[in-house]
Amino acid sequence: MSKTAQFAKRMNRMKASEIRELLKLLDQPGMLSFAGGIPDPALFPAEAFADAFQDALSPEHQAQSLQYSVSEGYLPLRQWIAAHMAGRGIPCAPENVLITSGSQQALDYLGKLFLDPGDTALVGWPTYLGALAAFNAYEPRYSPLRAGENQSPAAYAAAAEAAGGRVKFAYVSPDFANPTGVTMTRAERLAALDMATSLDAALIEDAAYQALRYDGEEIPPILALELAQNGGDLEACRTIYCGTFSKTLSPGLRVGWVVAATPVIQQLVLMKQAADLHSATINQIATHQVAQQHFEPHVANLRAVYARRRDAMLAALAEHMPEGVTWTRPEGGMFIWVTLPADVDAARLLEQALEQEKLAFVPGQAFFADGSGQNCLRLSFSNSNETTIAEGMARLGRVLRSAL
């Protein structure tokens, strides 16, 4: 039997993450990487987690922490999340919260929940490549969402019908999006909600970076805006909020959450039961304890440190980038999006950067559903100090000048 003869056709749409492949190259001495959008491990609340795990493994608690649990998630953690969401303008009950193994699992479940082969997903152009990877397994087509350039709902619907399906959801990351760092304005959030309403489609709000605002005016989540419109009835909302502790407390524990109307949560629970029964009990218990005791001061420290690193990268780009290169100026998050002259291929530039300067970044093409964006790249500033950032942008400037 051929090694691939029995694989489902959907596997033809599955591709290795360019970021995960890049990480394999980064152990070389002297390599500077601005590729992975990862927290600085020096900032993890490691002592707090050590205490939390020790407590969870105490004779008093180990029978619960090491045991099977309910698929919905550890109730005290869901209660903490419900209170946390209320502070963001989204009052909800624990029954409206599902714990997932990171928000990436939530995206996979939502793709499975909504997409039939040939259905359409509206996504940013560019958008988070992990979302594309999650949705690809369910064989959708993609149409672009671009602020100020969107088609009418009727045009989106007609194109989806012509392709043999319908528009099932719009996927957006409103705050400091991966990969661009751009934040949707209040008007853009309301426009996305209006679009989804006109299409009778779901709206998936990926809020992975929402807590990491460094300056500018805080804008309510889309789900909060929808609740304000409908009198606070979460059960009538089409917005599905995906949150995570990966960018704040720890990515390695893989604890995320979904907040949505009860029928959505109920369907996702069925998927959870079929996929992995529940997220790791002990990780949820430890995350709850650390969140309850340390979340706000810890995140405040993250904001202060990451803001300095963002500022350092913006200053270094201004100093070292040649003419014709532009970049975003994010108000938070972990990323800066760089646009090169139209004739520069960022994938080829990466090869040169690795070889000539021991420098890594992510070429922009991976973030476009149609494979465009060859002249763009993503830089992450979260896991590098200011000195490393200055040296890295100098290296990028040198390799760019050699390529132009």
mmCIF file of C-alpha atoms in Angstrom:
data_model
loop_
_atom_site.group_PDB
_atom_site.id
_atom_site.type_symbol
_atom_site.label_atom_id
_atom_site.label_comp_id
_atom_site.label_asym_id
_atom_site.label_seq_id
_atom_site.Cartn_x
_atom_site.Cartn_y
_atom_site.Cartn_z
ATOM 1 C CA MET A 1 0.000 0.000 0.000
ATOM 2 C CA SER A 2 1.242 3.482 -0.863
ATOM 3 C CA LYS A 3 2.139 5.558 2.169
ATOM 4 C CA THR A 4 -0.423 8.207 1.214
ATOM 5 C CA ALA A 5 -3.016 6.273 -0.766
ATOM 6 C CA GLN A 6 -5.442 5.990 2.119
ATOM 7 C CA PHE A 7 -5.146 9.555 3.388
ATOM 8 C CA ALA A 8 -8.248 11.739 3.199
ATOM 9 C CA LYS A 9 -8.274 14.327 0.416
ATOM 10 C CA ARG A 10 -8.388 17.088 3.017
ATOM 11 C CA MET A 11 -4.748 16.344 3.854
ATOM 12 C CA ASN A 12 -3.807 17.980 0.555
ATOM 13 C CA ARG A 13 -4.794 21.281 2.174
ATOM 14 C CA MET A 14 -2.672 20.771 5.287
ATOM 15 C CA LYS A 15 0.708 22.484 5.274
ATOM 16 C CA ALA A 16 3.515 22.698 7.790
ATOM 17 C CA SER A 17 3.611 25.946 9.731
ATOM 18 C CA GLU A 18 6.399 28.123 8.387
ATOM 19 C CA ILE A 19 7.036 29.361 11.899
ATOM 20 C CA ARG A 20 7.340 25.841 13.307
ATOM 21 C CA GLU A 21 9.747 24.938 10.515
ATOM 22 C CA LEU A 22 11.783 28.077 11.177
ATOM 23 C CA LEU A 23 12.137 27.218 14.850
ATOM 24 C CA LYS A 24 14.166 24.178 13.819
ATOM 25 C CA LEU A 25 16.869 26.482 12.410
ATOM 26 C CA LEU A 26 17.316 28.738 15.394
ATOM 27 C CA ASP A 27 19.791 26.775 17.517
ATOM 28 C CA GLN A 28 22.774 28.013 15.543
ATOM 29 C CA PRO A 29 25.229 30.122 17.572
ATOM 30 C CA GLY A 30 24.718 33.832 17.033
ATOM 31 C CA MET A 31 21.281 33.455 15.444
ATOM 32 C CA LEU A 32 18.875 36.306 16.157
ATOM 33 C CA SER A 33 15.224 35.382 15.714
ATOM 34 C CA PHE A 34 12.251 37.694 15.451
ATOM 35 C CA ALA A 35 10.144 34.900 13.969
ATOM 36 C CA GLY A 36 8.118 33.180 16.686
ATOM 37 C CA GLY A 37 5.398 35.235 18.341
ATOM 38 C CA ILE A 38 6.238 33.926 21.765
ATOM 39 C CA PRO A 39 6.377 35.406 25.268
ATOM 40 C CA ASP A 40 9.706 35.980 26.979
ATOM 41 C CA PRO A 41 10.189 32.961 29.275
ATOM 42 C CA ALA A 42 12.113 35.169 31.713
ATOM 43 C CA LEU A 43 8.772 36.869 32.412
ATOM 44 C CA PHE A 44 6.767 33.730 33.175
ATOM 45 C CA PRO A 45 5.279 33.694 36.709
ATOM 46 C CA ALA A 46 7.274 30.537 37.358
ATOM 47 C CA GLU A 47 7.361 30.757 41.152
ATOM 48 C CA ALA A 48 3.619 31.293 41.287
ATOM 49 C CA PHE A 49 3.065 28.240 39.092
ATOM 50 C CA ALA A 50 5.489 26.184 41.192
ATOM 51 C CA ASP A 51 3.438 27.015 44.268
ATOM 52 C CA ALA A 52 0.187 26.308 42.437
ATOM 53 C CA PHE A 53 1.316 22.893 41.205
ATOM 54 C CA GLN A 54 2.677 21.992 44.625
ATOM 55 C CA ASP A 55 -0.677 22.840 46.133
ATOM 56 C CA ALA A 56 -2.550 20.952 43.401
ATOM 57 C CA LEU A 57 -0.427 17.859 44.111
ATOM 58 C CA SER A 58 -0.859 18.002 47.864
ATOM 59 C CA PRO A 59 -2.594 15.017 49.477
ATOM 60 C CA GLU A 60 -5.618 17.232 49.987
ATOM 61 C CA HIS A 61 -6.057 18.049 46.280
ATOM 62 C CA GLN A 62 -4.320 15.369 44.215
ATOM 63 C CA ALA A 63 -7.392 13.170 43.895
ATOM 64 C CA GLN A 64 -9.019 15.986 41.920
ATOM 65 C CA SER A 65 -5.989 17.422 40.082
ATOM 66 C CA LEU A 66 -4.829 14.052 38.725
ATOM 67 C CA GLN A 67 -8.297 12.752 37.882
ATOM 68 C CA TYR A 68 -10.593 12.974 34.879
ATOM 69 C CA SER A 69 -12.780 16.092 34.864
ATOM 70 C CA VAL A 70 -15.801 17.522 33.072
ATOM 71 C CA SER A 71 -15.430 18.488 29.423
ATOM 72 C CA GLU A 72 -16.630 22.050 30.022
ATOM 73 C CA GLY A 73 -13.606 22.750 32.229
ATOM 74 C CA TYR A 74 -12.693 23.306 35.865
ATOM 75 C CA LEU A 75 -15.603 25.252 37.354
ATOM 76 C CA PRO A 76 -13.586 27.725 39.495
ATOM 77 C CA LEU A 77 -11.536 28.671 36.435
ATOM 78 C CA ARG A 78 -14.678 29.182 34.359
ATOM 79 C CA GLN A 79 -16.078 31.334 37.169
ATOM 80 C CA TRP A 80 -12.886 33.425 37.205
ATOM 81 C CA ILE A 81 -13.080 33.824 33.413
ATOM 82 C CA ALA A 82 -16.741 34.868 33.646
ATOM 83 C CA ALA A 83 -15.816 37.594 36.140
ATOM 84 C CA HIS A 84 -12.829 38.620 33.985
ATOM 85 C CA MET A 85 -15.069 38.872 30.908
ATOM 86 C CA ALA A 86 -17.609 40.955 32.813
ATOM 87 C CA GLY A 87 -14.825 43.459 33.402
ATOM 88 C CA ARG A 88 -14.441 43.698 29.634
ATOM 89 C CA GLY A 89 -18.113 44.423 29.090
ATOM 90 C CA ILE A 90 -19.139 40.805 28.525
ATOM 91 C CA PRO A 91 -21.230 39.545 31.462
ATOM 92 C CA CYS A 92 -21.658 35.798 31.138
ATOM 93 C CA ALA A 93 -22.276 32.691 33.207
ATOM 94 C CA PRO A 94 -19.818 29.814 33.597
ATOM 95 C CA GLU A 95 -22.194 27.848 31.355
ATOM 96 C CA ASN A 96 -21.200 30.197 28.542
ATOM 97 C CA VAL A 97 -17.508 29.330 28.999
ATOM 98 C CA LEU A 98 -15.655 26.317 27.594
ATOM 99 C CA ILE A 99 -12.019 25.628 28.485
ATOM 100 C CA THR A 100 -9.952 24.557 25.472
ATOM 101 C CA SER A 101 -6.380 23.404 24.978
ATOM 102 C CA GLY A 102 -5.244 26.859 23.912
ATOM 103 C CA SER A 103 -7.273 29.073 21.612
ATOM 104 C CA GLN A 104 -5.846 27.092 18.682
ATOM 105 C CA GLN A 105 -8.068 24.161 19.651
ATOM 106 C CA ALA A 106 -11.016 26.539 19.724
ATOM 107 C CA LEU A 107 -10.314 27.600 16.132
ATOM 108 C CA ASP A 108 -10.157 23.972 15.025
ATOM 109 C CA TYR A 109 -13.454 23.201 16.755
ATOM 110 C CA LEU A 110 -15.138 26.248 15.229
ATOM 111 C CA GLY A 111 -13.972 25.265 11.761
ATOM 112 C CA LYS A 112 -15.421 21.808 12.359
ATOM 113 C CA LEU A 113 -18.646 23.270 13.747
ATOM 114 C CA PHE A 114 -19.426 25.619 10.877
ATOM 115 C CA LEU A 115 -17.651 24.605 7.684
ATOM 116 C CA ASP A 116 -18.830 22.143 5.083
ATOM 117 C CA PRO A 117 -16.576 21.624 2.052
ATOM 118 C CA GLY A 118 -17.018 24.571 -0.297
ATOM 119 C CA ASP A 119 -18.359 26.959 2.329
ATOM 120 C CA THR A 120 -16.782 30.396 2.599
ATOM 121 C CA ALA A 121 -14.893 31.909 5.509
ATOM 122 C CA LEU A 122 -14.230 35.644 5.500
ATOM 123 C CA VAL A 123 -10.724 36.299 6.835
ATOM 124 C CA GLY A 124 -8.231 39.126 7.000
ATOM 125 C CA TRP A 125 -5.822 39.604 4.128
ATOM 126 C CA PRO A 126 -3.351 38.847 5.781
ATOM 127 C CA THR A 127 -4.582 36.829 8.747
ATOM 128 C CA TYR A 128 -3.266 34.528 11.451
ATOM 129 C CA LEU A 129 -1.716 31.533 9.697
ATOM 130 C CA GLY A 130 -2.767 29.212 12.541
ATOM 131 C CA ALA A 131 -6.386 30.075 11.791
ATOM 132 C CA LEU A 132 -5.909 29.160 8.147
ATOM 133 C CA ALA A 133 -4.264 25.901 9.221
ATOM 134 C CA ALA A 134 -7.181 25.110 11.534
ATOM 135 C CA PHE A 135 -9.857 25.921 8.982
ATOM 136 C CA ASN A 136 -8.127 24.281 5.993
ATOM 137 C CA ALA A 137 -8.950 20.786 7.219
ATOM 138 C CA TYR A 138 -12.640 21.525 6.650
ATOM 139 C CA GLU A 139 -12.118 22.498 3.000
ATOM 140 C CA PRO A 140 -13.474 26.057 2.831
ATOM 141 C CA ARG A 141 -12.856 28.780 0.317
ATOM 142 C CA TYR A 142 -11.731 32.156 1.591
ATOM 143 C CA SER A 143 -12.824 35.669 0.784
ATOM 144 C CA PRO A 144 -10.878 38.704 1.993
ATOM 145 C CA LEU A 145 -11.918 41.109 4.699
ATOM 146 C CA ARG A 146 -10.089 44.412 4.296
ATOM 147 C CA ALA A 147 -11.081 47.521 6.196
ATOM 148 C CA GLY A 148 -12.619 50.003 3.770
ATOM 149 C CA GLU A 149 -12.401 47.566 0.833
ATOM 150 C CA ASN A 150 -15.004 44.947 1.662
ATOM 151 C CA GLN A 151 -17.599 43.716 -0.779
ATOM 152 C CA SER A 152 -21.275 44.088 -0.022
ATOM 153 C CA PRO A 153 -22.957 41.257 1.900
ATOM 154 C CA ALA A 154 -24.890 40.406 -1.256
ATOM 155 C CA ALA A 155 -21.674 40.095 -3.267
ATOM 156 C CA TYR A 156 -20.055 37.854 -0.658
ATOM 157 C CA ALA A 157 -23.176 35.701 -0.518
ATOM 158 C CA ALA A 158 -23.439 35.411 -4.307
ATOM 159 C CA ALA A 159 -19.794 34.384 -4.675
ATOM 160 C CA ALA A 160 -20.173 31.801 -1.908
ATOM 161 C CA GLU A 161 -23.293 30.363 -3.517
ATOM 162 C CA ALA A 162 -21.583 30.197 -6.900
ATOM 163 C CA ALA A 163 -18.811 28.185 -5.246
ATOM 164 C CA GLY A 164 -21.342 25.699 -3.908
ATOM 165 C CA GLY A 165 -21.735 26.840 -0.323
ATOM 166 C CA ARG A 166 -22.498 29.857 1.815
ATOM 167 C CA VAL A 167 -20.635 32.277 4.062
ATOM 168 C CA LYS A 168 -20.473 30.561 7.449
ATOM 169 C CA PHE A 169 -18.370 32.959 9.485
ATOM 170 C CA ALA A 170 -16.059 35.935 9.538
ATOM 171 C CA TYR A 171 -12.813 35.556 11.486
ATOM 172 C CA VAL A 172 -11.170 38.665 12.942
ATOM 173 C CA SER A 173 -8.515 39.516 15.518
ATOM 174 C CA PRO A 174 -9.523 43.036 16.524
ATOM 175 C CA ASP A 175 -6.662 43.962 18.857
ATOM 176 C CA PHE A 176 -3.023 44.064 17.687
ATOM 177 C CA ALA A 177 -3.645 41.334 15.152
ATOM 178 C CA ASN A 178 -1.236 38.595 14.274
ATOM 179 C CA PRO A 179 0.566 39.266 11.921
ATOM 180 C CA THR A 180 0.068 42.985 11.319
ATOM 181 C CA GLY A 181 -0.223 44.410 14.828
ATOM 182 C CA VAL A 182 -3.141 46.505 13.557
ATOM 183 C CA THR A 183 -6.163 47.257 15.765
ATOM 184 C CA MET A 184 -9.684 47.536 14.377
ATOM 185 C CA THR A 185 -11.421 50.800 15.175
ATOM 186 C CA ARG A 186 -14.799 50.801 16.884
ATOM 187 C CA ALA A 187 -16.431 51.604 13.537
ATOM 188 C CA GLU A 188 -14.613 48.697 11.859
ATOM 189 C CA ARG A 189 -15.737 46.316 14.597
ATOM 190 C CA LEU A 190 -19.336 47.405 14.197
ATOM 191 C CA ALA A 191 -19.024 47.067 10.413
ATOM 192 C CA ALA A 192 -17.762 43.491 10.803
ATOM 193 C CA LEU A 193 -20.696 42.729 13.081
ATOM 194 C CA ASP A 194 -23.135 44.284 10.601
ATOM 195 C CA MET A 195 -21.571 42.196 7.814
ATOM 196 C CA ALA A 196 -21.981 38.983 9.783
ATOM 197 C CA THR A 197 -25.548 39.916 10.690
ATOM 198 C CA SER A 198 -26.464 40.642 7.057
ATOM 199 C CA LEU A 199 -25.019 37.276 6.033
ATOM 200 C CA ASP A 200 -26.558 35.459 9.026
ATOM 201 C CA ALA A 201 -23.034 34.204 9.725
ATOM 202 C CA ALA A 202 -21.064 33.713 12.913
ATOM 203 C CA LEU A 203 -18.341 36.174 13.887
ATOM 204 C CA ILE A 204 -15.254 34.630 15.480
ATOM 205 C CA GLU A 205 -13.381 37.139 17.635
ATOM 206 C CA ASP A 206 -9.810 35.994 18.320
ATOM 207 C CA ALA A 207 -8.737 38.025 21.349
ATOM 208 C CA ALA A 208 -5.340 36.410 21.976
ATOM 209 C CA TYR A 209 -3.539 39.749 22.440
ATOM 210 C CA GLN A 210 -6.308 41.890 23.901
ATOM 211 C CA ALA A 211 -4.693 42.215 27.346
ATOM 212 C CA LEU A 212 -1.434 43.528 25.876
ATOM 213 C CA ARG A 213 -2.301 47.167 25.134
ATOM 214 C CA TYR A 214 0.587 49.615 25.626
ATOM 215 C CA ASP A 215 -0.965 52.901 24.571
ATOM 216 C CA GLY A 216 -3.965 54.329 22.759
ATOM 217 C CA GLU A 217 -7.621 54.113 23.702
ATOM 218 C CA GLU A 218 -9.051 50.751 24.734
ATOM 219 C CA ILE A 219 -11.894 49.664 22.451
ATOM 220 C CA PRO A 220 -14.591 47.233 23.622
ATOM 221 C CA PRO A 221 -14.488 43.680 22.256
ATOM 222 C CA ILE A 222 -16.921 42.991 19.432
ATOM 223 C CA LEU A 223 -18.928 40.703 21.691
ATOM 224 C CA ALA A 224 -19.313 43.584 24.163
ATOM 225 C CA LEU A 225 -20.505 45.852 21.344
ATOM 226 C CA GLU A 226 -23.056 43.247 20.261
ATOM 227 C CA LEU A 227 -24.297 42.852 23.822
ATOM 228 C CA ALA A 228 -24.707 46.627 24.048
ATOM 229 C CA GLN A 229 -26.828 46.520 20.899
ATOM 230 C CA ASN A 230 -29.157 43.739 21.994
ATOM 231 C CA GLY A 231 -29.708 44.681 25.623
ATOM 232 C CA GLY A 232 -27.184 42.248 27.105
ATOM 233 C CA ASP A 233 -28.638 38.978 25.798
ATOM 234 C CA LEU A 234 -25.640 36.700 25.220
ATOM 235 C CA GLU A 235 -27.925 33.929 23.977
ATOM 236 C CA ALA A 236 -28.881 36.153 21.026
ATOM 237 C CA CYS A 237 -25.269 36.964 20.072
ATOM 238 C CA ARG A 238 -23.553 35.616 16.955
ATOM 239 C CA THR A 239 -20.070 36.674 18.108
ATOM 240 C CA ILE A 240 -17.902 33.884 19.520
ATOM 241 C CA TYR A 241 -15.052 35.116 21.708
ATOM 242 C CA CYS A 242 -11.803 33.116 21.878
ATOM 243 C CA GLY A 243 -9.426 33.932 24.725
ATOM 244 C CA THR A 244 -6.171 32.421 25.964
ATOM 245 C CA PHE A 245 -3.651 32.536 28.793
ATOM 246 C CA SER A 246 -0.831 31.742 26.347
ATOM 247 C CA LYS A 247 0.231 35.348 25.807
ATOM 248 C CA THR A 248 -0.139 36.367 29.442
ATOM 249 C CA LEU A 249 0.520 33.542 31.930
ATOM 250 C CA SER A 250 1.954 30.553 30.038
ATOM 251 C CA PRO A 251 1.685 29.063 26.540
ATOM 252 C CA GLY A 252 3.023 25.683 27.641
ATOM 253 C CA LEU A 253 0.028 24.845 29.830
ATOM 254 C CA ARG A 254 -2.299 25.162 26.811
ATOM 255 C CA VAL A 255 -5.273 26.790 28.538
ATOM 256 C CA GLY A 256 -7.672 28.864 26.477
ATOM 257 C CA TRP A 257 -11.391 29.511 26.482
ATOM 258 C CA VAL A 258 -14.454 30.246 24.394
ATOM 259 C CA VAL A 259 -17.342 32.480 25.435
ATOM 260 C CA ALA A 260 -20.510 32.129 23.381
ATOM 261 C CA ALA A 261 -24.234 31.494 23.432
ATOM 262 C CA THR A 262 -25.224 28.235 25.102
ATOM 263 C CA PRO A 263 -26.077 26.315 21.874
ATOM 264 C CA VAL A 264 -22.575 26.988 20.527
ATOM 265 C CA ILE A 265 -20.934 25.926 23.790
ATOM 266 C CA GLN A 266 -23.023 22.746 23.877
ATOM 267 C CA GLN A 267 -21.866 21.738 20.400
ATOM 268 C CA LEU A 268 -18.240 22.524 21.225
ATOM 269 C CA VAL A 269 -18.501 20.400 24.365
ATOM 270 C CA LEU A 270 -19.533 17.434 22.205
ATOM 271 C CA MET A 271 -16.419 17.983 20.100
ATOM 272 C CA LYS A 272 -14.282 18.237 23.220
ATOM 273 C CA GLN A 273 -15.670 14.955 24.491
ATOM 274 C CA ALA A 274 -14.829 13.266 21.208
ATOM 275 C CA ALA A 275 -11.373 14.829 20.812
ATOM 276 C CA ASP A 276 -9.649 14.771 24.209
ATOM 277 C CA LEU A 277 -12.388 14.457 26.879
ATOM 278 C CA HIS A 278 -11.177 17.602 28.667
ATOM 279 C CA SER A 279 -8.138 19.848 28.978
ATOM 280 C CA ALA A 280 -5.559 18.794 31.567
ATOM 281 C CA THR A 281 -7.167 19.106 34.996
ATOM 282 C CA ILE A 282 -4.017 19.993 36.881
ATOM 283 C CA ASN A 283 -3.126 22.713 34.374
ATOM 284 C CA GLN A 284 -6.550 24.283 34.780
ATOM 285 C CA ILE A 285 -6.310 24.193 38.578
ATOM 286 C CA ALA A 286 -2.849 25.770 38.550
ATOM 287 C CA THR A 287 -3.884 28.392 36.001
ATOM 288 C CA HIS A 288 -6.881 29.326 38.128
ATOM 289 C CA GLN A 289 -4.761 29.833 41.227
ATOM 290 C CA VAL A 290 -2.162 31.949 39.403
ATOM 291 C CA ALA A 291 -4.801 33.991 37.571
ATOM 292 C CA GLN A 292 -6.750 34.614 40.755
ATOM 293 C CA GLN A 293 -3.690 35.771 42.699
ATOM 294 C CA HIS A 294 -1.413 37.367 40.093
ATOM 295 C CA PHE A 295 -3.096 38.114 36.759
ATOM 296 C CA GLU A 296 -3.453 41.898 36.877
ATOM 297 C CA PRO A 297 -0.016 42.812 38.328
ATOM 298 C CA HIS A 298 1.690 40.241 36.138
ATOM 299 C CA VAL A 299 0.075 41.552 32.960
ATOM 300 C CA ALA A 300 0.866 45.125 33.978
ATOM 301 C CA ASN A 301 4.549 44.142 34.124
ATOM 302 C CA LEU A 302 4.309 42.459 30.711
ATOM 303 C CA ARG A 303 2.847 45.629 29.239
ATOM 304 C CA ALA A 304 5.685 47.754 30.587
ATOM 305 C CA VAL A 305 8.430 45.430 29.310
ATOM 306 C CA TYR A 306 6.896 44.723 25.904
ATOM 307 C CA ALA A 307 6.113 48.399 25.328
ATOM 308 C CA ARG A 308 9.808 49.237 25.687
ATOM 309 C CA ARG A 309 10.695 46.501 23.225
ATOM 310 C CA ARG A 310 8.113 47.675 20.717
ATOM 311 C CA ASP A 311 9.475 51.210 20.987
ATOM 312 C CA ALA A 312 13.019 49.923 20.523
ATOM 313 C CA MET A 313 12.055 48.049 17.362
ATOM 314 C CA LEU A 314 10.185 51.012 15.899
ATOM 315 C CA ALA A 315 13.189 53.259 16.573
ATOM 316 C CA ALA A 316 15.615 50.733 15.093
ATOM 317 C CA LEU A 317 13.483 50.277 11.975
ATOM 318 C CA ALA A 318 13.441 54.042 11.483
ATOM 319 C CA GLU A 319 17.222 54.095 11.799
ATOM 320 C CA HIS A 320 18.135 51.125 9.617
ATOM 321 C CA MET A 321 15.460 50.536 6.964
ATOM 322 C CA PRO A 322 16.242 51.727 3.442
ATOM 323 C CA GLU A 323 13.919 53.936 1.465
ATOM 324 C CA GLY A 324 10.767 52.241 0.204
ATOM 325 C CA VAL A 325 10.237 50.077 3.306
ATOM 326 C CA THR A 326 7.207 50.755 5.513
ATOM 327 C CA TRP A 327 5.894 49.178 8.715
ATOM 328 C CA THR A 328 2.959 49.229 11.111
ATOM 329 C CA ARG A 329 3.015 50.965 14.495
ATOM 330 C CA PRO A 330 1.054 48.693 16.835
ATOM 331 C CA GLU A 331 -0.553 49.930 20.041
ATOM 332 C CA GLY A 332 0.018 46.540 21.662
ATOM 333 C CA GLY A 333 0.585 42.853 21.030
ATOM 334 C CA MET A 334 3.798 41.280 19.793
ATOM 335 C CA PHE A 335 4.164 42.078 16.086
ATOM 336 C CA ILE A 336 5.254 44.635 13.531
ATOM 337 C CA TRP A 337 4.375 44.081 9.872
ATOM 338 C CA VAL A 338 6.933 45.247 7.339
ATOM 339 C CA THR A 339 6.137 45.934 3.688
ATOM 340 C CA LEU A 340 9.094 45.842 1.307
ATOM 341 C CA PRO A 341 9.361 47.249 -2.214
ATOM 342 C CA ALA A 342 7.115 45.278 -4.580
ATOM 343 C CA ASP A 343 9.982 43.461 -6.316
ATOM 344 C CA VAL A 344 11.512 42.045 -3.104
ATOM 345 C CA ASP A 345 10.601 38.449 -2.248
ATOM 346 C CA ALA A 346 10.648 38.075 1.551
ATOM 347 C CA ALA A 347 11.119 34.290 1.352
ATOM 348 C CA ARG A 348 14.260 34.773 -0.708
ATOM 349 C CA LEU A 349 15.311 37.560 1.625
ATOM 350 C CA LEU A 350 14.970 35.166 4.575
ATOM 351 C CA GLU A 351 17.371 32.733 2.911
ATOM 352 C CA GLN A 352 19.893 35.533 2.537
ATOM 353 C CA ALA A 353 19.294 36.765 6.089
ATOM 354 C CA LEU A 354 19.869 33.315 7.563
ATOM 355 C CA GLU A 355 23.025 32.781 5.552
ATOM 356 C CA GLN A 356 24.563 36.251 5.648
ATOM 357 C CA GLU A 357 23.377 37.702 8.949
ATOM 358 C CA LYS A 358 22.067 34.785 11.061
ATOM 359 C CA LEU A 359 18.744 36.563 11.242
ATOM 360 C CA ALA A 360 15.246 35.031 11.187
ATOM 361 C CA PHE A 361 11.785 36.483 10.555
ATOM 362 C CA VAL A 362 8.578 35.147 9.001
ATOM 363 C CA PRO A 363 7.911 35.857 5.307
ATOM 364 C CA GLY A 364 4.464 37.334 4.786
ATOM 365 C CA GLN A 365 3.169 34.917 2.160
ATOM 366 C CA ALA A 366 2.141 32.348 4.792
ATOM 367 C CA PHE A 367 -0.452 34.764 6.200
ATOM 368 C CA PHE A 368 -2.421 35.174 2.953
ATOM 369 C CA ALA A 369 -5.007 32.585 1.997
ATOM 370 C CA ASP A 370 -4.184 33.111 -1.686
ATOM 371 C CA GLY A 371 -0.392 32.992 -1.250
ATOM 372 C CA SER A 372 0.123 36.669 -2.046
ATOM 373 C CA GLY A 373 2.082 39.092 0.139
ATOM 374 C CA GLN A 374 5.501 37.979 -1.084
ATOM 375 C CA ASN A 375 6.969 41.397 -0.333
ATOM 376 C CA CYS A 376 5.909 41.432 3.327
ATOM 377 C CA LEU A 377 7.379 40.028 6.522
ATOM 378 C CA ARG A 378 6.473 39.761 10.195
ATOM 379 C CA LEU A 379 8.733 40.727 13.075
ATOM 380 C CA SER A 380 8.087 39.830 16.711
ATOM 381 C CA PHE A 381 9.609 41.959 19.467
ATOM 382 C CA SER A 382 8.316 40.168 22.576
ATOM 383 C CA ASN A 383 11.184 37.723 23.160
ATOM 384 C CA SER A 384 14.167 40.027 22.553
ATOM 385 C CA ASN A 385 15.676 42.729 24.713
ATOM 386 C CA GLU A 386 16.355 46.224 23.417
ATOM 387 C CA THR A 387 20.033 45.542 22.639
ATOM 388 C CA THR A 388 19.186 42.436 20.611
ATOM 389 C CA ILE A 389 16.430 44.310 18.779
ATOM 390 C CA ALA A 390 18.821 47.108 17.783
ATOM 391 C CA GLU A 391 21.387 44.613 16.466
ATOM 392 C CA GLY A 392 18.721 42.586 14.671
ATOM 393 C CA MET A 393 17.266 45.557 12.825
ATOM 394 C CA ALA A 394 20.776 46.625 11.810
ATOM 395 C CA ARG A 395 21.279 43.152 10.332
ATOM 396 C CA LEU A 396 17.929 43.364 8.562
ATOM 397 C CA GLY A 397 18.881 46.719 7.118
ATOM 398 C CA ARG A 398 22.150 45.326 5.785
ATOM 399 C CA VAL A 399 20.566 42.299 4.135
ATOM 400 C CA LEU A 400 17.833 44.460 2.626
ATOM 401 C CA ARG A 401 20.342 46.893 1.123
ATOM 402 C CA SER A 402 22.251 43.984 -0.390
ATOM 403 C CA ALA A 403 19.012 42.674 -1.927
ATOM 404 C CA LEU A 404 17.829 45.979 -3.385
#
